[in-house]
Every structure is written in C-alpha cells, then in structure tokens.
CSV table of C-alpha atoms in Angstrom, one decimal:
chain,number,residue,atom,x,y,z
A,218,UNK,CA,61.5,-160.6,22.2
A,219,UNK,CA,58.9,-158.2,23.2
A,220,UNK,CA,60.3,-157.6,26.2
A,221,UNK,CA,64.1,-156.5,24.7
A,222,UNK,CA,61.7,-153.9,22.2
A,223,UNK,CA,60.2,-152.6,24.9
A,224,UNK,CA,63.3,-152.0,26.7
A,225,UNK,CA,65.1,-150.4,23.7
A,226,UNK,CA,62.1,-148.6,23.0
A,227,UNK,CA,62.1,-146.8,26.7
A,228,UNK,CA,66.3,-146.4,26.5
A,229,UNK,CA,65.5,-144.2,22.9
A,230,UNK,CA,62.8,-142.3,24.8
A,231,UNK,CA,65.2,-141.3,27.6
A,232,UNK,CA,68.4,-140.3,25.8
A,233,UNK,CA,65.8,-138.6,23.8
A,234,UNK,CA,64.8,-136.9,26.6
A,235,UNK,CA,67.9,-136.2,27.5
A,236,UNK,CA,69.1,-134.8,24.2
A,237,UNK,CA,66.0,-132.3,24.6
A,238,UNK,CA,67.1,-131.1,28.3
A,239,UNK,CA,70.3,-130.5,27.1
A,240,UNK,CA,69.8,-128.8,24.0
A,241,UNK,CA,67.1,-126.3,26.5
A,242,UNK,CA,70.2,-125.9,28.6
A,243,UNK,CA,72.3,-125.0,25.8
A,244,UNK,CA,69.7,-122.1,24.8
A,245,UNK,CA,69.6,-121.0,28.4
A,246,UNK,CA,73.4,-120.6,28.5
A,247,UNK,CA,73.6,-118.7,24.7
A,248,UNK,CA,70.8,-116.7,25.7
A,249,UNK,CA,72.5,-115.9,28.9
A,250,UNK,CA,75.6,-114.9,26.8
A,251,UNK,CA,73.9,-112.9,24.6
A,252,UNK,CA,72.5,-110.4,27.7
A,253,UNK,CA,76.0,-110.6,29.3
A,254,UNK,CA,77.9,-109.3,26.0
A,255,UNK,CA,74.4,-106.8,25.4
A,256,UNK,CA,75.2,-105.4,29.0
A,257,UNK,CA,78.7,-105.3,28.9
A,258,UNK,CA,78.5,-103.4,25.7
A,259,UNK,CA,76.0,-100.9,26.9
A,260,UNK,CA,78.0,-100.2,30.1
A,261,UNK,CA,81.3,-99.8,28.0
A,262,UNK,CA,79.8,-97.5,25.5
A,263,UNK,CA,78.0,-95.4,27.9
A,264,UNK,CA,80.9,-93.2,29.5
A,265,UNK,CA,82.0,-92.6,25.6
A,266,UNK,CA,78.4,-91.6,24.4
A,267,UNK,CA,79.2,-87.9,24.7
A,268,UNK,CA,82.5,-87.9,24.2
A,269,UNK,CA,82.6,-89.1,20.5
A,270,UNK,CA,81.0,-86.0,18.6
A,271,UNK,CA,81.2,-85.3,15.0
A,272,UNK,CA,84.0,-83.0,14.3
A,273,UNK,CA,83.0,-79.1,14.6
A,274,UNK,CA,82.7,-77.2,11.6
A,275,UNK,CA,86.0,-75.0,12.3
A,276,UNK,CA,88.7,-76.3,14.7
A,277,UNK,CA,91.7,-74.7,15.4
A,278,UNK,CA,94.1,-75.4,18.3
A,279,UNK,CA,96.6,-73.1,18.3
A,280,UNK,CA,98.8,-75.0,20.4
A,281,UNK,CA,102.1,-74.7,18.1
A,282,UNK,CA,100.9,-73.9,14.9
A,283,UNK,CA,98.4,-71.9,13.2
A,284,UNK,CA,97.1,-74.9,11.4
A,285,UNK,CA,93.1,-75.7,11.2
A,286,UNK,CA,92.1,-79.0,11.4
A,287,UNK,CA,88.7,-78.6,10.0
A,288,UNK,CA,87.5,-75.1,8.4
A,289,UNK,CA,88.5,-73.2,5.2
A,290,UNK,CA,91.0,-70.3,5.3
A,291,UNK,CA,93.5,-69.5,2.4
A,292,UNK,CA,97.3,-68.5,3.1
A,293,UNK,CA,100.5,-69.4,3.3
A,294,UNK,CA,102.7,-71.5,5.7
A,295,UNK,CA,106.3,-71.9,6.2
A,296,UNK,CA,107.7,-75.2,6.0
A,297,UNK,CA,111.2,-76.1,6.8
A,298,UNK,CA,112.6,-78.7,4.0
A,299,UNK,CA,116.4,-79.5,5.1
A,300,UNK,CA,118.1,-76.3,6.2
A,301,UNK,CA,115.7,-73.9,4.0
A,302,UNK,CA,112.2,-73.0,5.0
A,303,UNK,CA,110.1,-71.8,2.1
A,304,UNK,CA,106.2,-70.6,2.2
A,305,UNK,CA,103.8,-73.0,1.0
A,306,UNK,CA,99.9,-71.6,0.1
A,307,UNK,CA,97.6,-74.0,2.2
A,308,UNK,CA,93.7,-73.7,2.5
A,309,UNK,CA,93.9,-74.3,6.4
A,310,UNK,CA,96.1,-71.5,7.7
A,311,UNK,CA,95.2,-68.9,9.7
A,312,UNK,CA,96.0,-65.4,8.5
A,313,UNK,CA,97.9,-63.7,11.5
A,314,UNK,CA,99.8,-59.9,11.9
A,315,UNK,CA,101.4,-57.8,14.3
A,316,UNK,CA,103.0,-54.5,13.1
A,317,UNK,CA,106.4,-54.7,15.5
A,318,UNK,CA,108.4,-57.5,16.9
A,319,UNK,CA,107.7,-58.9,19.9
A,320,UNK,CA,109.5,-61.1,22.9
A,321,UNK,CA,107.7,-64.4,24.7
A,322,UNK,CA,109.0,-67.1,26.3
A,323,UNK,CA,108.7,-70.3,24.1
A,324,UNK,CA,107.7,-73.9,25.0
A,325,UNK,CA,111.3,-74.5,26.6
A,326,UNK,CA,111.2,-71.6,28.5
A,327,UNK,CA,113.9,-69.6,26.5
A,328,UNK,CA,113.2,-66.0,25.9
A,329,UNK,CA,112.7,-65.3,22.3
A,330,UNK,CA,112.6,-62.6,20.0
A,331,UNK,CA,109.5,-62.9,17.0
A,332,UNK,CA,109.9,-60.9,13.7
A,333,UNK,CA,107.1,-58.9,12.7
A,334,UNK,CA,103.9,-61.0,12.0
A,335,UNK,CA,105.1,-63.8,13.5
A,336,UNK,CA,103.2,-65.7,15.6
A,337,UNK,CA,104.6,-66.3,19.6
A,338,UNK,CA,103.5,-70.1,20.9
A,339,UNK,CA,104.2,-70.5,24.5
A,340,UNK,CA,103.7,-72.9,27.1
A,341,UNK,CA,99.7,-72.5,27.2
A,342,UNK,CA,99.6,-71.8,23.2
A,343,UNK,CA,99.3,-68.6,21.2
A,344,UNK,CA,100.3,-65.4,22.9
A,345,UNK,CA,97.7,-62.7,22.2
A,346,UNK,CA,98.2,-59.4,24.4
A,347,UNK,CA,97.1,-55.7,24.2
A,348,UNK,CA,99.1,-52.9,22.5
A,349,UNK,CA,102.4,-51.4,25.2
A,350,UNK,CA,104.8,-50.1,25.5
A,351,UNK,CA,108.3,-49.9,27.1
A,352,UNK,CA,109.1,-47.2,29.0
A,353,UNK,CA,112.0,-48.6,30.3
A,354,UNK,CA,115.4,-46.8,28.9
A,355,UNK,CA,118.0,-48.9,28.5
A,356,UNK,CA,116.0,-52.3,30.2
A,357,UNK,CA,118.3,-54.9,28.5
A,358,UNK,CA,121.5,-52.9,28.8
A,359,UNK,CA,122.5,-53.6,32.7
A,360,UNK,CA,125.5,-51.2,32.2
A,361,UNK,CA,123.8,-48.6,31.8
A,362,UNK,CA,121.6,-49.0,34.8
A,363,UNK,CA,121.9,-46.4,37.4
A,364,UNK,CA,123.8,-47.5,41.2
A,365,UNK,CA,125.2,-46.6,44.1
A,366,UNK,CA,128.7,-45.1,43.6
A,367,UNK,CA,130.3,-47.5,45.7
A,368,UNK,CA,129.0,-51.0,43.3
A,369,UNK,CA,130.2,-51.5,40.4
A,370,UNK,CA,129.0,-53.8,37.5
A,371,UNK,CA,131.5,-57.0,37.4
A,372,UNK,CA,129.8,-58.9,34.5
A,373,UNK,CA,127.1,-58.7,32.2
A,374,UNK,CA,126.2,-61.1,29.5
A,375,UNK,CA,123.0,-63.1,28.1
A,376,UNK,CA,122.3,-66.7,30.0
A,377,UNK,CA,120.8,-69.7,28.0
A,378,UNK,CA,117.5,-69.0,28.1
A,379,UNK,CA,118.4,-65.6,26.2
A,380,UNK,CA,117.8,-62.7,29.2
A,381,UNK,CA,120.6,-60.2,29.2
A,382,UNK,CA,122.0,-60.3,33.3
A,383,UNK,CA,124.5,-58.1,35.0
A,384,UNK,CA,126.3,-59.1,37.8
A,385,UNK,CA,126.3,-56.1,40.7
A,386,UNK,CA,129.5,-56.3,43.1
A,387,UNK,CA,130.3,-54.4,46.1
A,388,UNK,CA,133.0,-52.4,46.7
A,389,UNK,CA,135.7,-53.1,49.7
A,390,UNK,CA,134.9,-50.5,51.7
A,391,UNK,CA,131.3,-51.9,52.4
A,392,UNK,CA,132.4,-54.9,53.8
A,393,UNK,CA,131.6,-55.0,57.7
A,394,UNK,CA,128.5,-52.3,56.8
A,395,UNK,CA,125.2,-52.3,57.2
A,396,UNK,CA,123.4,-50.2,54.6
A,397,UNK,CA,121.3,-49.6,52.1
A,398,UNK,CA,122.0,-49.8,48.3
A,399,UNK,CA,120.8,-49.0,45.0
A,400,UNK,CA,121.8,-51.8,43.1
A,401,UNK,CA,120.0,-50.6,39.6
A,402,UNK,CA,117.8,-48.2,38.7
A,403,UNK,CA,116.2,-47.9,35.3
A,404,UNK,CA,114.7,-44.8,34.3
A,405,UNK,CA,111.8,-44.0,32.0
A,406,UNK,CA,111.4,-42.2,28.7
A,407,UNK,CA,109.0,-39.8,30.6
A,408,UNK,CA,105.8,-39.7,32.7
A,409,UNK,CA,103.3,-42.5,32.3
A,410,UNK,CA,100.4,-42.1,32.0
A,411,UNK,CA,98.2,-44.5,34.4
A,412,UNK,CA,94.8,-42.3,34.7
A,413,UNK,CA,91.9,-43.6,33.2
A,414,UNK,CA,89.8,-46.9,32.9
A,415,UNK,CA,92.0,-50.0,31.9
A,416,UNK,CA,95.7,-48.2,32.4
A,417,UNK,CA,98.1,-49.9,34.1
A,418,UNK,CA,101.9,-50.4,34.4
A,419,UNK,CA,103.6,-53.7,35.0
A,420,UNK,CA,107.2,-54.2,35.6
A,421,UNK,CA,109.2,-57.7,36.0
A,422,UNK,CA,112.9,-58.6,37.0
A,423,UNK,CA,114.8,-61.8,37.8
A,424,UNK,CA,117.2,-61.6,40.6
A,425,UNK,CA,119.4,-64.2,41.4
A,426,UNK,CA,122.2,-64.2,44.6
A,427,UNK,CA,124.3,-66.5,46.9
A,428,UNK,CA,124.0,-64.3,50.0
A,429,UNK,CA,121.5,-62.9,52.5
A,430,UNK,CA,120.2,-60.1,51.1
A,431,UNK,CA,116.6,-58.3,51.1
A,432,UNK,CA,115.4,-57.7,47.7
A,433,UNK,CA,113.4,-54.7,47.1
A,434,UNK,CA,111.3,-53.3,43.6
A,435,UNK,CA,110.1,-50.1,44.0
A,436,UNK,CA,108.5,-48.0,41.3
C-alpha cells in the first residue's frame, strides 16, 4: 500500500511538472507574439509617420474648382441643378476676376472660350498668365490671311477641339515646280514693342499635311 502512494505521489509530481514547463512555454510563445505584432507595427507605421499631418489651416487645390477644403472665404458658386445652373453663397470659395474673356485649352484638350471672370482649369489646374495682347489681325479668320496668288483657300471651318483651320490648296500650274510659297501671312495691328526688361512676343500655329513639305514660321 505504501508503495502504490508513493508511486501516485511521484506520477502527480511529474505531470505537475510538466503542467509548469508547459505553461513557461506558453508565456515564451505569447511573449514572443507580443514583440512580433510590436515590430510589425512599428515597421508598418514608420513609412506613414510623416505622411499623415493634421490638415493645414487653408487648403485649396485648384485643380477643377475654386473650392477650399479647409479655410474661410465668403462668395458665391455656381452649381448646375438639372439643365439650370444657379449661384449659391458658400464660405469656401475663392473670390476670382479677370476684366476680358479669355481662351485655354480645357482638361480634354478642346480649346475653349471663358466669359469674363471666369476661371480657366486646364490639364495642370488653374491657368494664371500675365496681361497681352493680340496683335494678330484677323488670327482666327484663315480667309483673310494673306498668300501667294497662285493658292487659294479650299476650306475653312472649326475642328472638334474648337480651332478655326483653313485648308491651303495649290493651283494647277505648280504642279511639276519647285518653289517657294507663302501659304499665310497674318499681319499685325502695328509695331510691337519688344524693348525693355520682361517684353517678349510669342506666336503659335498648328499645321497639319499629307505631303512632303518644309514647314517654315517666320516673324
């Protein structure tokens, strides 16, 4: 009878023991979780710890809109309901004005033409130039551009994305000839005047043909 006690006795002391190894093993593995999920969450936060800034006091993207996202500014927007657009006051809009109208190429790359004090979005956002003007007589009317006597002016017209074109055809007797042509020339309202700091003139054309021809813009 001892004996079986003593045996019992020794079998309670080593599942004992073996409850306490794995109950230290189950500590090791939790603690071991709790560094993993500690270092995964300090290596996923670090690349977003300076990207996640409080908002700035006045933000404004002008990217299609003149719209603030944060700040204070009293005005008016327009707002298109159904087929009607009617002006709203908001306490985010920017206040903008231009005393002419103005052309810019919008986000689809059609030329457009923007009323007076209307703001011109295009592809990189709001448009803001200096004060020109044209010089050009008659730059949007292609039959009335100056050419040789022996072209004549087939076609003119305005092409989906809104530039006024004309199409410049030779005459018969050319054909066979090597030479040198004047295909349109615009003129000016009068000298310009280019002296000075911060004067300059631009000028811009499209040109557009099937054959093998040599370009040329002189001014």
């Amino acid at each position: 009878m001892p004996k079986n006690s003593e045996a019992n006795a020794k079998v309670s002391e080593t599942a004992a023991a073996n409850s306490a190894k794995a109950s230290a093993a189950s500590q090791t593995a939790a603690k071991a979780s709790e560094d993993a999920a500690r270092e995964y969450a300090n290596q996923t936060a670090e690349p977003y710890r300076y990207v996640l800034q409080p908002l700035p006091d006045v933000w404004i993207p002008f990217n299609d809109s003149l719209d603030m996202i944060t700040g204070y500014s009293p005005g008016y927007k327009k707002v298109k309901i159904g087929d009607n657009v009617v002006q709203v006051a908001s306490d985010k809009q920017v206040n903008f004005s231009r005393a002419s109208t103005a052309t810019y190429i919008n986000k689809s790359g059609e030329l457009k033409t923007a009323e007076i004090n209307e703001p011109r979005f295009e592809k990189e956002g709001l448009l803001i130039e200096g004060q020109r003007t044209n010089y050009m007589l008659n730059s949007a009317t292609p039959a009335s551009w100056g050419k040789s006597a022996n072209m004549n002016v087939a076609e003119v017209g305005t092409d989906s994305f809104g530039f006024t074109y004309g199409k410049f055809v030779c005459n018969e007797s050319l054909i066979g000839q090597s030479t040198t042509l004047n295909m349109a020339v615009v003129s000016t309202s009068g000298a310009v005047d280019v002296s000075g700091d911060n004067k300059c003139v631009t000028t811009s054309c499209r040109f557009k043909t099937d054959l093998e021809l040599l370009f040329k813009d002189q001014v």
